[in-house]
Coordinates of C-alpha atoms in Angstrom, one line a residue:
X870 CA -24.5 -6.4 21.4
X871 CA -22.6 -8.5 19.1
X872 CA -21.2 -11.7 20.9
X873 CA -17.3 -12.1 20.5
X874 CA -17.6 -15.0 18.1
X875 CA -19.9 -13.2 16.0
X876 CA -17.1 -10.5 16.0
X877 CA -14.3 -13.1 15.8
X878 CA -16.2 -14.3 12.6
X879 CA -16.5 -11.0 10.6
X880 CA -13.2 -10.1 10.8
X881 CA -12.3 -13.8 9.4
X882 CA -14.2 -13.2 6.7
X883 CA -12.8 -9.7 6.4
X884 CA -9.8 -11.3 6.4
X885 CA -10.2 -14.0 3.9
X886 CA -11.9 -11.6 1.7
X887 CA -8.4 -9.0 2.0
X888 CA -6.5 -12.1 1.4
X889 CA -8.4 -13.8 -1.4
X890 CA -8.0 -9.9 -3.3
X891 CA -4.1 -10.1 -3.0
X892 CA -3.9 -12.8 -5.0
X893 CA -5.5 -11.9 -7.9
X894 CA -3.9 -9.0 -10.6
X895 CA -6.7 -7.9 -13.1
X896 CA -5.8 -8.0 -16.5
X897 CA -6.7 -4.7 -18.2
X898 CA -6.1 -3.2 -21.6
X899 CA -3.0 -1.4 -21.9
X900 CA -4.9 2.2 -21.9
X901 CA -8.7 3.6 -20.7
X902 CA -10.9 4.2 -23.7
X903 CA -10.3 7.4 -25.3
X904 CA -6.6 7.7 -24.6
X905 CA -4.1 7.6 -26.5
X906 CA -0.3 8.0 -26.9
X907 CA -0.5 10.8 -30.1
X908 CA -3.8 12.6 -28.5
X909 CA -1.6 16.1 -28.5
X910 CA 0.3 15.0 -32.3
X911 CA -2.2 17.9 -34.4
X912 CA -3.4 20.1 -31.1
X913 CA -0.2 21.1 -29.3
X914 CA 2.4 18.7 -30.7
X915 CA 5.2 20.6 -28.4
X916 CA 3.3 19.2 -25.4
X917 CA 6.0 16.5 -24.6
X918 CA 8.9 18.7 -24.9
X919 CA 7.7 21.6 -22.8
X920 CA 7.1 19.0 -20.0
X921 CA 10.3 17.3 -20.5
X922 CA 11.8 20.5 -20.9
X923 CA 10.7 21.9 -16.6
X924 CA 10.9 18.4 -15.8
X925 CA 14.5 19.0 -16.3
X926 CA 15.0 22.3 -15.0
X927 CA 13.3 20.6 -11.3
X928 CA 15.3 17.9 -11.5
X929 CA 18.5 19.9 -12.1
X930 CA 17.6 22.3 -9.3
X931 CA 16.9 18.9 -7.0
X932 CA 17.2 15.8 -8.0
X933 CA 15.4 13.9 -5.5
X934 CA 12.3 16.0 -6.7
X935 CA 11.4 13.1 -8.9
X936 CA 9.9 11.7 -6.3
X937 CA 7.3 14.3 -5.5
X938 CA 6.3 14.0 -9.1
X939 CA 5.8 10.4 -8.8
X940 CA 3.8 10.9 -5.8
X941 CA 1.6 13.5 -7.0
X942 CA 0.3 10.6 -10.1
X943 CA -0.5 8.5 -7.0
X944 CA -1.7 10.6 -4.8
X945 CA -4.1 12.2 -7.8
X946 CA -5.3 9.2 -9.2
X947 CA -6.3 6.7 -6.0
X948 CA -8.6 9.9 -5.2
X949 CA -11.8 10.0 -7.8
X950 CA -9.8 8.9 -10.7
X951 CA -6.6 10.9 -12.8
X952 CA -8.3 14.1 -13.1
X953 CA -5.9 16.6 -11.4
X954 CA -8.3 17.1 -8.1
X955 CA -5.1 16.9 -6.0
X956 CA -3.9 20.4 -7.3
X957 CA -7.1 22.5 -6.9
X958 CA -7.0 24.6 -4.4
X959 CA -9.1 24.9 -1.1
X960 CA -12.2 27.5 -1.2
X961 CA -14.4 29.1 2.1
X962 CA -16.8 26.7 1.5
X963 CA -14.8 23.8 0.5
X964 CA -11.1 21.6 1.6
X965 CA -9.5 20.2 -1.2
X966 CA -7.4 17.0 -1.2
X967 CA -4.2 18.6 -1.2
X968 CA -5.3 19.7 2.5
X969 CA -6.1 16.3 3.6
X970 CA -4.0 15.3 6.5
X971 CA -2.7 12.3 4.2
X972 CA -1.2 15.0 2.1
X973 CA 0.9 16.6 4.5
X974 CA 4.0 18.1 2.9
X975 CA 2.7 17.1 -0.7
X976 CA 5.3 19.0 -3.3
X977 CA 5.3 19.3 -6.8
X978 CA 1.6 21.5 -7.3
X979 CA 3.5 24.9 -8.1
X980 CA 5.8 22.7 -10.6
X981 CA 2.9 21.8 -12.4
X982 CA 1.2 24.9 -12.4
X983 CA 4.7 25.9 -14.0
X984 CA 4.6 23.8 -16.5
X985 CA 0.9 24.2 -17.6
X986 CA 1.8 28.2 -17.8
X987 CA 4.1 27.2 -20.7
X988 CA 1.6 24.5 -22.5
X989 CA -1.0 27.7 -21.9
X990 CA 1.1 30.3 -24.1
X991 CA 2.2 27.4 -27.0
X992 CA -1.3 26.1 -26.7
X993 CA -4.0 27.8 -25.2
X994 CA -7.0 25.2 -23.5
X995 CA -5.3 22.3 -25.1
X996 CA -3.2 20.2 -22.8
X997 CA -5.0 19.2 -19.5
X998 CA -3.6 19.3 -16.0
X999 CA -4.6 15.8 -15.3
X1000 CA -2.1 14.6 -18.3
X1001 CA 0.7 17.3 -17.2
X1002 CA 1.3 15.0 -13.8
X1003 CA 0.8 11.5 -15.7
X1004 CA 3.3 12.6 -18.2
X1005 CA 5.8 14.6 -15.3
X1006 CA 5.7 11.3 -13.3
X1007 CA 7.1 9.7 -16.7
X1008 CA 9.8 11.9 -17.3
X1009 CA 11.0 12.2 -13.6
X1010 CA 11.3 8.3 -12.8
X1011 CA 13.5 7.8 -16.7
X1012 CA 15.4 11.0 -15.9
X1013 CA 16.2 9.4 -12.6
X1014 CA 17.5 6.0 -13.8
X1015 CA 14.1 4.6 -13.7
X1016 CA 12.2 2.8 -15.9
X1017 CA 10.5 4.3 -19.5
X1018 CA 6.9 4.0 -20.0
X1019 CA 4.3 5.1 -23.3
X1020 CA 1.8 7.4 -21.4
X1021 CA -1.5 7.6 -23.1
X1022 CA -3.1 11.1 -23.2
X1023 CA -6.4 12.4 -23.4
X1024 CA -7.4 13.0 -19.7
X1025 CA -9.7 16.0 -18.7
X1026 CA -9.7 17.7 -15.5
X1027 CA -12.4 17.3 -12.6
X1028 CA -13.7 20.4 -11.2
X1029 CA -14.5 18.8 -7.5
X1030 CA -11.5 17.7 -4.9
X1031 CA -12.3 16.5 -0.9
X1032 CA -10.0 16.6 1.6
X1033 CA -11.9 13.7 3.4
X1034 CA -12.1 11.7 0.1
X1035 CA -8.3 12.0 -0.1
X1036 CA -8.4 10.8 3.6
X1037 CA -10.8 8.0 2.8
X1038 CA -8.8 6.3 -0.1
X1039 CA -4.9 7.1 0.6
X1040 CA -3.0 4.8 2.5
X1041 CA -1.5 6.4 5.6
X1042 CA 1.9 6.0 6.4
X1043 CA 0.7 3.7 9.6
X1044 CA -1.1 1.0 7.7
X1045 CA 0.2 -2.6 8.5
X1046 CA 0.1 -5.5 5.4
X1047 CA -3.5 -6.1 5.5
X1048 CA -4.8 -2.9 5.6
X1049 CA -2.1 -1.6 2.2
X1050 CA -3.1 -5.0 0.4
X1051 CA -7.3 -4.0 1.7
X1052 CA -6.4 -0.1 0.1
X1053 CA -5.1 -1.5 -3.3
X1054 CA -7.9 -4.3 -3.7
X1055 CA -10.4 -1.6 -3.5
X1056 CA -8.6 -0.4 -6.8
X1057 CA -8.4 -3.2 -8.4
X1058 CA -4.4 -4.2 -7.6
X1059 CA -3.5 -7.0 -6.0
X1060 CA -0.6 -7.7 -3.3
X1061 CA 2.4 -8.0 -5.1
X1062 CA 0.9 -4.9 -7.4
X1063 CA 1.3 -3.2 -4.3
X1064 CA 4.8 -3.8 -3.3
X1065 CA 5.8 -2.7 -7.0
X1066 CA 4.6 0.4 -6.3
X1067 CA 5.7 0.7 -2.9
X1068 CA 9.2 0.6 -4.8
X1069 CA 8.2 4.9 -6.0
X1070 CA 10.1 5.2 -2.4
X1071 CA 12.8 4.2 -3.4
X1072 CA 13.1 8.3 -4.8
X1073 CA 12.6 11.7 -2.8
X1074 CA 12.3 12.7 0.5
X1075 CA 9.8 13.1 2.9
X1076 CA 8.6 15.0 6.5
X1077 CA 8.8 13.5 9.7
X1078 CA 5.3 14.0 10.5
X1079 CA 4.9 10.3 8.8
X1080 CA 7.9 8.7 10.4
X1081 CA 7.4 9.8 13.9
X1082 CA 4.9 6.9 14.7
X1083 CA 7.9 5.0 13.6
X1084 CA 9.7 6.2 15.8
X1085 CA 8.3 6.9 19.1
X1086 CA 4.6 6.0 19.7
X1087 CA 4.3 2.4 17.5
X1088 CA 2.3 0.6 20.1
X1089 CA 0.5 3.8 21.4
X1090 CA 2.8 4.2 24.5
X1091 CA 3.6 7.1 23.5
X1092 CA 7.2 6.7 24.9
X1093 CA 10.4 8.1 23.1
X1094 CA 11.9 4.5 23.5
X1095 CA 8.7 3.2 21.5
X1096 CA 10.0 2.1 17.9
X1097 CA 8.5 -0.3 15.6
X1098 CA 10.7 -3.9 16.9
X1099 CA 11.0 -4.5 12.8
X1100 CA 13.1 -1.6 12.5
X1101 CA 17.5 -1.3 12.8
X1102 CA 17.9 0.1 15.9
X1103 CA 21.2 1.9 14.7
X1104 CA 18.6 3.2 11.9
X1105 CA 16.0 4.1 14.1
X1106 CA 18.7 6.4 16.2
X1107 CA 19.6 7.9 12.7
X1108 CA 16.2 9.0 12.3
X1109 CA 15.4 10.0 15.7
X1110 CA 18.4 12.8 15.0
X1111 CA 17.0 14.2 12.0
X1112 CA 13.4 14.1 13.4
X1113 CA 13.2 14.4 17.2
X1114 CA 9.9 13.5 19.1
X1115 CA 6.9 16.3 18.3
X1116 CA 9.2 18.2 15.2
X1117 CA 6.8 17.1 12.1
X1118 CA 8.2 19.6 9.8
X1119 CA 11.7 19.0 9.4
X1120 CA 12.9 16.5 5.6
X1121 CA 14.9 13.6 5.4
X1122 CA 16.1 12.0 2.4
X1123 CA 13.4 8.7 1.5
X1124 CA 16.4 6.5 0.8
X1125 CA 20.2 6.5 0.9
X1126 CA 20.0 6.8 -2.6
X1127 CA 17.6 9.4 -2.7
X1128 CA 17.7 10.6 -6.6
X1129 CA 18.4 7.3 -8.3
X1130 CA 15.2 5.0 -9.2
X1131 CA 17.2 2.1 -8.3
X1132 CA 16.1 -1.2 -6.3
X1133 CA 18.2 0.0 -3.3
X1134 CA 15.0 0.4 -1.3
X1135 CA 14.0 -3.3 -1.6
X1136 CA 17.5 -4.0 0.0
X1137 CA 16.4 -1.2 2.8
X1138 CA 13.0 -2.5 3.8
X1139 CA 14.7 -6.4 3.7
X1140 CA 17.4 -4.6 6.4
X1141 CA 15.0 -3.2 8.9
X1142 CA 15.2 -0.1 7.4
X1143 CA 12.5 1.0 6.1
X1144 CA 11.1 4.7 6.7
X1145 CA 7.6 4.3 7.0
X1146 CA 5.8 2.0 9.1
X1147 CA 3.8 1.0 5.6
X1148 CA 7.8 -0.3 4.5
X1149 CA 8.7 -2.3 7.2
X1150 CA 5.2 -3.9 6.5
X1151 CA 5.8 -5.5 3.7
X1152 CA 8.2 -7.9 5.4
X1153 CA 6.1 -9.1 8.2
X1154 CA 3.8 -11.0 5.7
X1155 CA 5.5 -14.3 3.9
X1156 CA 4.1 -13.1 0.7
X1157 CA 5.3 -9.8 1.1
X1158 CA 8.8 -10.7 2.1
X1159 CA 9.2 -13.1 -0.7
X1160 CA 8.3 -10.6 -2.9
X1161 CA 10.8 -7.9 -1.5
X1162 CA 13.7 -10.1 -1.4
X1163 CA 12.6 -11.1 -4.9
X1164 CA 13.1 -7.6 -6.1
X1165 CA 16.7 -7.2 -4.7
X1166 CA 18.1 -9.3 -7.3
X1167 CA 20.1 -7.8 -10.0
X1168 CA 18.2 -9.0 -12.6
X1169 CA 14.4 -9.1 -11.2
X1170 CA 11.6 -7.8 -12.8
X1171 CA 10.7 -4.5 -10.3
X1172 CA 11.5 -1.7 -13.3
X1173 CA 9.0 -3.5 -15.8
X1174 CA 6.8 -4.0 -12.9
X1175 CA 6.6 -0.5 -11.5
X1176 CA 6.1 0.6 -15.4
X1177 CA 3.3 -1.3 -16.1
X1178 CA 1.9 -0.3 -12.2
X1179 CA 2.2 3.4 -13.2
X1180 CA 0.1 2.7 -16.7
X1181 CA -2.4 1.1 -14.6
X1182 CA -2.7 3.8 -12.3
X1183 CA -3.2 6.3 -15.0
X1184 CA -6.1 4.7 -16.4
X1185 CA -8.2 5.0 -12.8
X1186 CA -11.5 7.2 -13.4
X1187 CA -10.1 8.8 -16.3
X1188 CA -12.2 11.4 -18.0
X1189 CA -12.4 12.4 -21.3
X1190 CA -14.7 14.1 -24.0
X1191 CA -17.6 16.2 -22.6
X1192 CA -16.4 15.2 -19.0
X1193 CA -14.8 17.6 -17.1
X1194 CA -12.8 21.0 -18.5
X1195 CA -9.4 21.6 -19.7
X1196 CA -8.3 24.0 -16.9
X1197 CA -6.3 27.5 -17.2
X1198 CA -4.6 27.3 -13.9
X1199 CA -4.0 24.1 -12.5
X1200 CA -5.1 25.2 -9.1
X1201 CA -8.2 26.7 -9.9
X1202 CA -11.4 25.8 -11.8
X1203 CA -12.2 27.7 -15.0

């Protein structure tokens, strides 16, 4: 049996190691190999319209929906790579991501099976799945007052998706500091990388089934008067309203500002007010605090930030060529 010091050691050097990682942002070339911005220019060159096109039609019917497309990039590409495994659906002998417990409530999978039924009649086995969510994600944070960012194109879709791989690499909404800034150093982004992209809250809505721990059982007492003590109280009783102790299924709006892509969510998470437990985390670590407060200055730099986070993100495990298929139905493998 390990002797406490021994113990007391590793995790120090877990530590240091998690630490050591936040400091550093990679440089990386703007795209993966392969991709580019024109890849659909001779093959379907009405690719980009037909997704602007639904992406406006969602947005129009809600527009806090943005966020759910901004999600779905994230939570597609931090599992295997951008290769659309988060829409595939489960089978009798397998469960897919999008069943993972850290996809509860996901939204946005019928959308773009909607929109690859259109890029199907214009252009039959051209436009992948895997660049119908890079490109949706796009189009949703502009169309929401967000930033605009070149997407390159080019991405095939995988043919494999794990629930417990999904489980494995997302971050669950209970994660303190160390463990977010440990979940994005295993992809290659650093701290402050992390609290960009934190920022995609600042959009949508979500279930309670992430902020209960929030709200009622932080230190594991289980207790209805158990809240996390970083939190508003006055916003914890707001919360406790729309999601009382056990209901997991009912929505609440993400932010007050719910479909603007705006730096209002910064100002939240510096107020105690932060929806997830993974939000009010990034203000009980110096570095992650200065960075917040940072961001709620008129003129900082969280839109280019968050742009450059989201090109990033798109080039993780990207394949292309012979790799993978260009799917028929976004949910199913050909």
């Amino acid at each position: 049996m390990a002797s406490g010091r021994a113990q007391s050691n590793s995790w120090l050097l877990v530590t240091s190691s998690v630490l050591f990682l936040a400091t550093l942002c990679a440089a990386t070339s703007d795209y993966a190999p392969s991709l580019s911005e024109n890849y659909y220019e001779k093959t379907c060159p009405q690719a980009a319209d037909i997704i602007e096109k639904y992406v406006n039609k969602f947005l129009k019917k809600d527009s806090s929906f943005a966020g759910a497309l901004t999600r779905l990039q994230f939570h597609d590409c931090w599992v295997g790579g951008c290769d659309g495994s988060v829409l595939l659906n489960s089978t009798e002998t397998n469960s897919a991501e999008r069943d993972a417990h850290v996809n509860f409530g996901l939204r946005g999978i019928q959308e773009i099976d909607e929109i690859k039924a259109a890029l199907e009649s214009a252009c039959p086995g051209v436009v992948s799945c895997a660049d119908i969510i890079i490109a949706a994600a796009r189009d949703a944070t502009f169309k929401a007052g967000g930033p605009w960012w070149s997407v390159a194109l080019g991405r095939k879709d995988g043919r494999e998706s794990s629930d417990l791989l999904a489980d494995g690499n997302l971050p669950f909404p209970v994660f303190n500091f160390t463990l977010l800034v440990d979940n994005f150093a295993r992809k290659n982004f650093c701290a402050r990388e992390m609290v960009v992209l934190s920022g995609a809250h600042t959009i949508g809505n979500t279930h309670c089934n992430g902020i209960l721990p929030h709200l009622y059982n932080f230190t594991g007492a289980n207790s209805a008067t158990d809240i996390d003590p970083a939190m508003n109280k006055g916003f914890a009783a707001f919360l406790k309203k729309h999601c009382p102790q056990g209901n997991r299924t009912n929505t609440i709006f993400i932010n007050s500002t719910p479909g603007k892509f705006d730096n209002v969510y910064y100002k939240s998470v510096l107020a105690g007010k932060g929806i997830f437990i993974t939000d009010s985390a990034l203000i009980t670590d110096s570095l992650g605090k200065k960075i917040v407060t940072s961001f709620t200055k008129a003129k900082s730099s969280f839109f280019e930030e968050f742009a450059a986070g989201m090109v990033k993100m798109g080039n993780l495990g990207v394949l292309t060529g012979a790799q993978g298929e260009i799917r028929k139905t976004c949910q199913f493998v050909n």
